PDB file of C-alpha atoms in Angstrom:
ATOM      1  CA  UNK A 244    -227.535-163.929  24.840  1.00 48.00           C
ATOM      2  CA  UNK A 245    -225.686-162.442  21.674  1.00 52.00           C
ATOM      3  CA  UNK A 246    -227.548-165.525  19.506  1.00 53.00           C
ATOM      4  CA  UNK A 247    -230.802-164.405  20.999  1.00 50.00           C
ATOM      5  CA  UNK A 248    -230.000-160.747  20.387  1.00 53.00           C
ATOM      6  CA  UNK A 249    -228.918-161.666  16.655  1.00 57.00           C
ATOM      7  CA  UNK A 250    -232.119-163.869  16.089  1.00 54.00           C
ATOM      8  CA  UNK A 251    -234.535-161.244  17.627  1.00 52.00           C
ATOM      9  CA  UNK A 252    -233.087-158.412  14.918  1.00 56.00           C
ATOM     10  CA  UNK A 253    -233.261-160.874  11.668  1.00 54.00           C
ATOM     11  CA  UNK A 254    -236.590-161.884  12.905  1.00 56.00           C
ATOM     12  CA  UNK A 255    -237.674-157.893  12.998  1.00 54.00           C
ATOM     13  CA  UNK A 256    -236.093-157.396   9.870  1.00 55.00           C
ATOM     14  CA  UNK A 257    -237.549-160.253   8.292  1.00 50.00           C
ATOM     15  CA  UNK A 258    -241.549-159.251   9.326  1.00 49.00           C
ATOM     16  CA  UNK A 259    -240.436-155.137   8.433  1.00 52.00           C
ATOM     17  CA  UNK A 260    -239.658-157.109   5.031  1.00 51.00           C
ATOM     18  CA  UNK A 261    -243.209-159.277   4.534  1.00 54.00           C
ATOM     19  CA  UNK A 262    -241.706-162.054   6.011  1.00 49.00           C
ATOM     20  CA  UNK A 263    -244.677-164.010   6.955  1.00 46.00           C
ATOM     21  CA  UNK A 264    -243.222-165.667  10.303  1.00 48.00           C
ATOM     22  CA  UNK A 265    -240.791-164.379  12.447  1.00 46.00           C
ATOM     23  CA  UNK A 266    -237.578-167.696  13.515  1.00 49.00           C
ATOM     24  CA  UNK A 267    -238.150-168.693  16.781  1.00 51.00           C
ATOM     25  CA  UNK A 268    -236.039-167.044  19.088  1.00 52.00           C
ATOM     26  CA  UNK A 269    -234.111-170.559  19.759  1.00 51.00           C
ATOM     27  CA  UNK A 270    -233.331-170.824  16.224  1.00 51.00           C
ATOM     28  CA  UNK A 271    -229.935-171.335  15.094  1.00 53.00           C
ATOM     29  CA  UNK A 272    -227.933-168.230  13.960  1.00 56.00           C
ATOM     30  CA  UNK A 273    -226.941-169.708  10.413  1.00 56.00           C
ATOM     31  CA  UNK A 274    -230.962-170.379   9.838  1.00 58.00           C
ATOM     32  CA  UNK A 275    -231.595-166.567  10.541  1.00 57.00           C
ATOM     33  CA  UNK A 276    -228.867-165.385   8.379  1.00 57.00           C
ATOM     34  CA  UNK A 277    -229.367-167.615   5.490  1.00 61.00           C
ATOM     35  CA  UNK A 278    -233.472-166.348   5.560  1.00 63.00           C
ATOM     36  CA  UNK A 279    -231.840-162.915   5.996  1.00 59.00           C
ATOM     37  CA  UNK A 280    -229.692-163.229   3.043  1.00 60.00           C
ATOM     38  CA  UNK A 281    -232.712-164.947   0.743  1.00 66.00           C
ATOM     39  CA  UNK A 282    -233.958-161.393   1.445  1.00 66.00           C
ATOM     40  CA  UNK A 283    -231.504-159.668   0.267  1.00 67.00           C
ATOM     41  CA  UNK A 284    -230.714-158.363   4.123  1.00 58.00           C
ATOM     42  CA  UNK A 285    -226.331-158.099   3.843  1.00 73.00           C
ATOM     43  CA  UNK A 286    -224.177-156.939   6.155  1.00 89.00           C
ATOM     44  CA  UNK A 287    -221.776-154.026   4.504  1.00 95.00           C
ATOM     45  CA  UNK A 288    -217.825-154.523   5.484  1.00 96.00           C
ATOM     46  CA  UNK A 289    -215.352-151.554   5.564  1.00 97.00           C
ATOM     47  CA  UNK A 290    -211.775-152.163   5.189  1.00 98.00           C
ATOM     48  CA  UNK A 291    -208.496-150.292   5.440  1.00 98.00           C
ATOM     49  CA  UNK A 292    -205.306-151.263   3.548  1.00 98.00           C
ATOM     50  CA  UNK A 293    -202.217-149.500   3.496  1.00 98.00           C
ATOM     51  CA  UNK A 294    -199.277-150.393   0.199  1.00 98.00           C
ATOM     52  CA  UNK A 295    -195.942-149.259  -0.438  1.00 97.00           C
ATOM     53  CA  UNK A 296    -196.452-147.182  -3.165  1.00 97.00           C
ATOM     54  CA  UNK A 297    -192.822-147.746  -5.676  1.00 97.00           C
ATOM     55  CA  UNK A 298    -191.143-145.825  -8.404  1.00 97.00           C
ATOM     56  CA  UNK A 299    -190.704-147.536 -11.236  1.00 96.00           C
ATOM     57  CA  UNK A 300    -187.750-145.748 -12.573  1.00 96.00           C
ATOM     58  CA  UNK A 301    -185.313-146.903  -9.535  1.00 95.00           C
ATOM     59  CA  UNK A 302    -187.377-149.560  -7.947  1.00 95.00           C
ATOM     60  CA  UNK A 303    -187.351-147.643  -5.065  1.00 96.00           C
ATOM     61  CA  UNK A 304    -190.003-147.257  -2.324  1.00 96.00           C
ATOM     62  CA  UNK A 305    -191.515-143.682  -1.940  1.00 97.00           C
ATOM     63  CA  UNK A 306    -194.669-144.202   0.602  1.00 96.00           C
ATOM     64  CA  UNK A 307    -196.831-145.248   1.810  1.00 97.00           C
ATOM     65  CA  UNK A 308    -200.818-144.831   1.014  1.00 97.00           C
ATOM     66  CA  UNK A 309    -203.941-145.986   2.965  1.00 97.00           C
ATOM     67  CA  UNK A 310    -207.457-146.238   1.638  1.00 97.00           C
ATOM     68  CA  UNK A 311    -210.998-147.428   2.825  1.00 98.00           C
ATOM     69  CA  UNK A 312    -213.261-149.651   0.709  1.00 97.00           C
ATOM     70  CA  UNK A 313    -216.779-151.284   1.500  1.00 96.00           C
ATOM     71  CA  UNK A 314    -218.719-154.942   0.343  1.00 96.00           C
ATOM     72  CA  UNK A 315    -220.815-157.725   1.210  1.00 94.00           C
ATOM     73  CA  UNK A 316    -217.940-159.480   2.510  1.00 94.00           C
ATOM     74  CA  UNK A 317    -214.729-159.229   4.342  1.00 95.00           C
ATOM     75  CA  UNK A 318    -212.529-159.889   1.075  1.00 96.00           C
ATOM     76  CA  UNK A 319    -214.716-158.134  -0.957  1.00 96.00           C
ATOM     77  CA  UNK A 320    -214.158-155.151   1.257  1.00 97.00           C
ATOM     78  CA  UNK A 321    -210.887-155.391   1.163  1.00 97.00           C
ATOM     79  CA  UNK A 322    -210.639-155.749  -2.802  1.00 97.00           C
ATOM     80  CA  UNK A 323    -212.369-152.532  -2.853  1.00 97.00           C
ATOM     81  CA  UNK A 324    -209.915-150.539  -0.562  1.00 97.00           C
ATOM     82  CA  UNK A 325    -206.584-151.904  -2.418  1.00 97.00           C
ATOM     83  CA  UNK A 326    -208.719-150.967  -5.724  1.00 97.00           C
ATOM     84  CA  UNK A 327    -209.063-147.486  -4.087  1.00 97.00           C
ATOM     85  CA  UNK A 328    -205.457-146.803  -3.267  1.00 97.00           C
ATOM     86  CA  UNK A 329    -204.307-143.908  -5.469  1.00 96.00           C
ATOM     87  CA  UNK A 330    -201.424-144.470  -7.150  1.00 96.00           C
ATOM     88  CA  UNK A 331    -199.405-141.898  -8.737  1.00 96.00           C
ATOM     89  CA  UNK A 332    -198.223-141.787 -12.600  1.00 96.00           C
ATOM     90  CA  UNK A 333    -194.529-143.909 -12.930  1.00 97.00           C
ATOM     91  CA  UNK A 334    -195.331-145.738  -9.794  1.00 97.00           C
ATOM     92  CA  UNK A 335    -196.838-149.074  -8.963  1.00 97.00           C
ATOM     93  CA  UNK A 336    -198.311-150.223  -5.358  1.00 97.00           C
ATOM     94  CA  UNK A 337    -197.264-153.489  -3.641  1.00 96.00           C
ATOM     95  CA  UNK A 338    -197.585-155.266  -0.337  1.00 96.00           C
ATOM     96  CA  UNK A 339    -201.024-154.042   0.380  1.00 96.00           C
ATOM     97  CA  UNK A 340    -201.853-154.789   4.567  1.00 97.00           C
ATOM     98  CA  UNK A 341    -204.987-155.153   6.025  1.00 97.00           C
ATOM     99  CA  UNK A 342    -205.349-152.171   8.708  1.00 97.00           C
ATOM    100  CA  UNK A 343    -208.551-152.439   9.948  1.00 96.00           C
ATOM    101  CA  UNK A 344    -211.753-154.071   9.229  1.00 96.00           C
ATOM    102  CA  UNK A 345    -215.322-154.004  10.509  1.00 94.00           C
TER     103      UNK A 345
END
């Protein structure tokens, strides 16, 4: 049911795009995606990552900071949240966990 539910949205999106036939609704998920995709239809990611944030001076940890991020894929998501992790001035970050992604 979830393939038929999945096929039955790309194949809306596609026609609400100019797509001149909608996949059959037995299609195979990868066929819909990869259309979906030539389209330039891409699922957005979000990510959460939490790192130790350390002082340089003493090596020592201090925190701990979390930020979100977004992208095309999973790891490209996550790239962008560790990017976005505000680090103060005589610090470094390190040892940056995936929280949550979706």
């Amino acid at each position: 049911m979830k393939h038929l539910h999945r096929a039955l949205a790309v194949g809306t999106a596609l026609l609400a795009f100019g797509a001149f036939a909608a996949p059959a609704a037995s299609a195979a998920p990868s066929t819909t995606s990869t259309q979906a995709a030539e389209l330039g239809i891409l699922r957005v990611w979000h990510a959460t990552v939490q790192c130790q944030i350390v002082r340089i001076s003493d090596n020592n940890v201090v925190g701990y900071e979390r930020a979100d991020g977004t992208g095309n894929t999973v790891q490209d998501a996550v790239n962008d949240a560790a990017r976005n992790v505000n680090v103060p001035q005589g610090h470094y970050k390190r040892h940056c966990d995936t929280k949550r992604t979706w």
